[in-house]
Amino acid sequence: MPRYAYVNGRYCHHGEATVHIEDRGYQLGDGVYEVVTILNGKMVDEAGHLDRLERSLSELRIDMPVKRDVIRMICREMVKRNGIDNGLVYMQVTRGVAPRNHAFPTKPVKPALVMTTKRMDFARMAKFTDGVEIITVPEQRWARRDIKTIGLLPNCLGKQAAVEAGAYEAWQVDDDGYVTEGTSSNAWILTKEKKLVTRQLNQDILHGITRKTVLELAVENGIEVEERAFTLQEAYEALEAYATSATSFVTPIVKIDDHVLGNGKPGSFGLKLLAAYQEYAGGKGAS
Ligand code: PMP
């Protein structure tokens, strides 16, 4: 079955899909992206992801490339053409093609929209049952981490450090010793007092769509939640910890640097949240 990509109005064979060398995304990282999970052929938390796409674009003064309903339609067409039951849709919008210059193009250009899909097997993921180990790295990103920019170099360096350490993810730690988030996920701990803690929303972290859903599910499940920054030391001493993202759901963390959490196995709160999230994603969160 051929694999399709969507590029600026056309569905083309993935291997032949190209963009212009003066696309500002390619040359300057001038663009944003979204990743939406596909579960049983349906999109999970679609409205939240499209809201965040619109917000990221407006913060950078890039127009929506097409109307929101058209994006929704292209996503569905991509899922259909690529026969994706479970996986993700990746969408990227850049400011467009213009002669290289740091300042915005003086003549308006059309923003560029690209979409790809990826197949994933969420049912058979060892990370959910065994948990994962993570490392920590210094926070070295820019000051607008709430914008989902394609400029991901510090995130790539952090994730590569994790891979080289045999770990799943790297949590970034700011100059004051507080955890911001993972390189591609939000960071959570369950304190000794059984409070679920994740950093509050401001420009320091990405406003994770999964984070929002998991907070709501935690409250529904009677878990006490606190949105505040936590230190690395608190994380080392936590009962449990998790990473959340669209494609990693609620991934239990069993070791942070050299500190094993609990008995080194996923804890009961994390497993409860994961189950609640899976039910939501396969049910009322899907469209
Ligand atoms: N933080 C960062 C830096 C990310 O890249 C991601 C994944 N896109 C997240 C958090 C989680 O966001 P979401 O739940 O919307 O996937």
XYZ file of C-alpha atoms and ligand atoms in Angstrom:
303
model
C 0.000 0.000 0.000
C 1.561 3.356 -0.982
C 2.231 5.795 1.809
C 0.896 9.307 1.335
C 2.022 12.683 2.566
C 0.042 15.901 2.235
C 1.962 18.939 0.964
C 0.266 22.267 0.293
C -2.947 21.018 -1.260
C -1.656 17.736 -2.732
C -1.588 14.150 -1.562
C 1.665 12.696 -2.866
C 3.712 9.556 -2.416
C 5.669 9.914 0.790
C 9.043 9.303 -0.854
C 8.402 12.005 -3.432
C 6.953 14.683 -1.130
C 9.159 17.777 -1.141
C 9.157 21.395 0.001
C 11.078 24.373 -1.365
C 14.630 24.938 -0.017
C 13.656 28.471 0.954
C 10.749 27.368 3.100
C 11.256 29.363 6.304
C 10.669 26.237 8.341
C 13.633 24.549 6.701
C 15.964 27.556 6.912
C 14.882 29.312 10.105
C 12.725 26.911 12.083
C 9.918 29.412 11.511
C 6.908 27.191 12.047
C 4.832 25.118 14.431
C 3.484 21.580 14.586
C 0.978 19.266 16.207
C 0.856 15.532 16.806
C -2.581 13.943 17.165
C -3.024 10.332 18.224
C -5.166 8.006 16.128
C -6.878 5.278 18.111
C -9.135 2.775 16.350
C -9.179 5.103 13.341
C -10.347 8.123 15.362
C -8.531 11.290 16.414
C -7.953 11.790 20.143
C -8.541 15.249 21.654
C -8.703 16.767 18.193
C -10.283 20.047 19.313
C -7.563 20.644 21.912
C -4.800 20.053 19.387
C -6.376 22.333 16.796
C -6.956 25.031 19.428
C -3.269 24.850 20.349
C -2.238 24.939 16.673
C -4.259 28.129 16.208
C -2.750 29.632 19.338
C 0.857 28.748 18.392
C 0.300 30.294 14.956
C -1.275 33.453 16.281
C 1.550 33.959 18.812
C 3.955 33.912 15.843
C 1.652 35.947 13.580
C 1.364 33.157 11.004
C -2.065 32.746 9.376
C -3.908 29.430 9.439
C -2.936 27.840 6.086
C -6.519 26.660 5.503
C -9.697 26.760 7.585
C -9.875 24.552 10.643
C -12.553 22.336 9.086
C -10.313 21.759 6.077
C -7.468 20.628 8.388
C -9.906 18.220 10.039
C -10.887 16.869 6.657
C -7.271 16.455 5.468
C -6.414 14.590 8.696
C -9.218 12.134 8.055
C -8.245 11.692 4.424
C -4.629 10.993 5.487
C -5.785 8.431 8.047
C -7.933 6.770 5.381
C -5.371 6.832 2.567
C -2.617 5.471 4.821
C -4.894 2.906 6.466
C -4.006 4.030 9.995
C -5.968 2.293 12.749
C -3.537 3.236 15.500
C -0.782 5.794 15.255
C -0.463 9.513 14.789
C -1.010 12.387 12.402
C 1.826 14.907 12.262
C 0.960 18.361 10.940
C 3.347 21.225 10.414
C 2.700 24.814 9.398
C 5.540 27.138 8.425
C 5.436 30.813 7.522
C 6.030 29.891 3.880
C 8.621 30.317 1.151
C 10.577 33.582 0.852
C 14.167 34.719 0.151
C 16.148 34.069 3.327
C 15.903 36.963 5.763
C 15.357 36.940 9.514
C 12.530 39.495 9.361
C 9.118 38.365 8.092
C 8.583 38.507 4.301
C 7.486 41.986 3.248
C 5.242 40.589 0.525
C 2.677 38.258 2.120
C 3.406 34.572 1.459
C 1.116 31.594 1.909
C 1.850 29.513 5.000
C 2.888 25.970 4.111
C 0.973 22.960 5.468
C 2.492 19.479 5.527
C 1.006 16.315 7.012
C 2.318 12.796 7.512
C 1.073 9.783 9.451
C 2.786 7.037 11.407
C 1.471 3.646 12.477
C 1.922 2.647 16.129
C 0.865 -0.333 18.207
C -0.371 1.163 21.458
C -1.667 -2.177 22.718
C 1.770 -3.779 22.835
C 3.918 -1.197 24.533
C 6.211 -2.489 27.266
C 6.602 1.020 28.667
C 3.049 0.921 30.001
C 3.498 -2.337 31.906
C 7.185 -2.179 32.881
C 7.566 1.573 33.297
C 10.559 3.548 32.022
C 13.771 5.067 33.315
C 14.590 8.706 32.712
C 17.565 11.008 33.147
C 17.718 14.746 33.763
C 19.439 17.484 31.764
C 19.811 21.253 32.252
C 17.001 23.340 30.751
C 18.459 25.239 27.808
C 15.461 26.156 25.654
C 14.064 29.577 24.794
C 11.584 31.519 26.933
C 8.402 30.694 24.929
C 8.062 26.977 25.480
C 4.272 27.343 25.351
C 4.559 27.743 21.560
C 4.834 24.373 19.836
C 7.620 25.455 17.527
C 9.447 23.110 15.153
C 12.712 24.569 16.543
C 13.454 21.517 18.702
C 17.243 21.422 18.902
C 17.556 21.484 22.727
C 14.814 18.835 22.903
C 16.715 16.687 20.396
C 19.950 17.037 22.391
C 18.148 16.077 25.583
C 16.451 13.064 23.999
C 19.753 11.938 22.470
C 21.389 12.150 25.912
C 18.563 9.934 27.200
C 19.028 7.420 24.395
C 22.781 7.279 25.022
C 22.118 6.666 28.725
C 19.692 3.853 27.852
C 16.788 5.954 29.137
C 13.364 6.732 27.684
C 13.190 10.460 28.283
C 15.108 13.388 29.779
C 13.472 15.793 32.200
C 14.763 19.336 31.848
C 15.681 21.096 35.088
C 15.784 24.891 35.324
C 18.488 26.994 37.022
C 16.542 26.977 40.311
C 16.417 23.178 40.472
C 12.805 22.827 39.326
C 11.721 20.340 36.668
C 10.108 22.024 33.679
C 9.064 19.066 31.490
C 10.408 16.238 29.347
C 11.854 16.786 25.882
C 8.588 15.562 24.350
C 6.286 15.061 27.328
C 4.951 16.761 30.449
C 6.345 15.782 33.847
C 4.377 14.563 36.875
C 5.070 13.223 40.349
C 2.950 11.683 43.097
C 4.263 13.035 46.399
C 4.549 11.125 49.664
C 1.290 12.822 50.669
C -0.316 11.204 47.588
C -0.762 14.511 45.809
C -0.427 14.527 42.061
C 1.827 17.418 41.035
C 2.558 18.877 37.601
C 3.977 22.273 36.702
C 1.513 25.149 36.332
C 0.776 26.599 32.900
C 2.777 29.598 31.797
C 5.465 30.208 29.184
C 7.881 27.729 30.840
C 6.239 24.583 29.457
C 4.159 23.312 26.588
C 0.481 23.257 27.498
C 0.089 19.533 26.919
C -3.284 18.392 25.671
C -2.798 15.055 27.443
C -1.801 16.954 30.588
C -5.152 18.774 30.563
C -7.130 15.574 30.058
C -5.172 13.674 32.726
C -5.740 16.488 35.246
C -9.490 16.209 34.646
C -9.399 12.414 34.925
C -7.397 12.615 38.159
C -10.019 14.875 39.718
C -12.804 12.553 38.513
C -10.951 9.667 40.158
C -10.707 11.494 43.480
C -6.957 12.152 43.278
C -5.797 15.424 44.815
C -3.941 17.558 42.255
C -1.566 20.505 42.580
C -0.376 22.574 39.634
C 2.990 23.889 40.746
C 6.672 23.537 40.012
C 8.449 20.678 41.823
C 12.166 20.290 42.454
C 14.323 17.472 41.206
C 14.880 16.464 44.827
C 11.105 16.112 45.309
C 10.997 13.946 42.204
C 13.756 11.685 43.549
C 11.709 11.230 46.737
C 8.335 10.827 45.008
C 6.169 7.728 45.327
C 5.514 7.661 41.595
C 6.248 9.718 38.490
C 4.876 9.840 34.950
C 5.388 11.333 31.513
C 2.324 12.351 29.507
C 1.984 13.107 25.810
C -0.436 12.361 23.006
C 1.400 9.200 21.951
C 2.788 8.097 25.332
C -0.516 8.507 27.208
C 0.466 8.217 30.903
C 3.837 6.448 30.940
C 4.939 5.304 34.417
C 8.498 6.291 35.390
C 10.285 3.881 37.716
C 13.741 5.467 37.921
C 14.994 9.068 37.732
C 18.786 9.307 37.322
C 20.064 6.879 40.008
C 16.914 7.050 42.139
C 14.534 4.107 41.960
C 10.935 5.075 42.760
C 8.975 2.798 45.106
C 9.700 -0.840 44.346
C 10.877 -0.074 40.815
C 7.554 -1.053 39.263
C 4.704 1.152 37.996
C 2.607 2.290 40.958
C -1.138 1.974 41.455
C -1.987 5.660 40.910
C -0.168 5.743 37.583
C -1.805 2.564 36.374
C -5.206 3.921 37.370
C -4.572 7.147 35.451
C -3.299 5.214 32.431
C -6.417 3.029 32.417
C -8.672 6.076 32.791
C -6.847 7.799 29.943
C -7.061 4.741 27.675
C -10.786 4.508 28.297
C -11.217 8.216 27.572
C -9.051 8.115 24.417
C -10.977 5.141 23.055
C -14.317 6.676 24.036
C -15.451 10.208 24.642
C -12.077 11.762 23.739
C -12.231 10.351 20.209
C -13.814 11.897 17.125
N 6.066 18.940 26.290
C 6.783 18.890 25.143
C 8.075 19.630 25.060
C 6.303 18.150 24.049
O 7.001 18.105 22.901
C 5.090 17.421 24.185
C 4.581 16.573 23.056
N 4.172 17.306 21.977
C 4.380 17.519 25.384
C 4.907 18.286 26.416
C 3.059 16.814 25.571
O 2.052 17.461 24.857
P 0.754 16.687 24.341
O 0.160 16.031 25.530
O -0.107 17.737 23.778
O 1.229 15.677 23.341
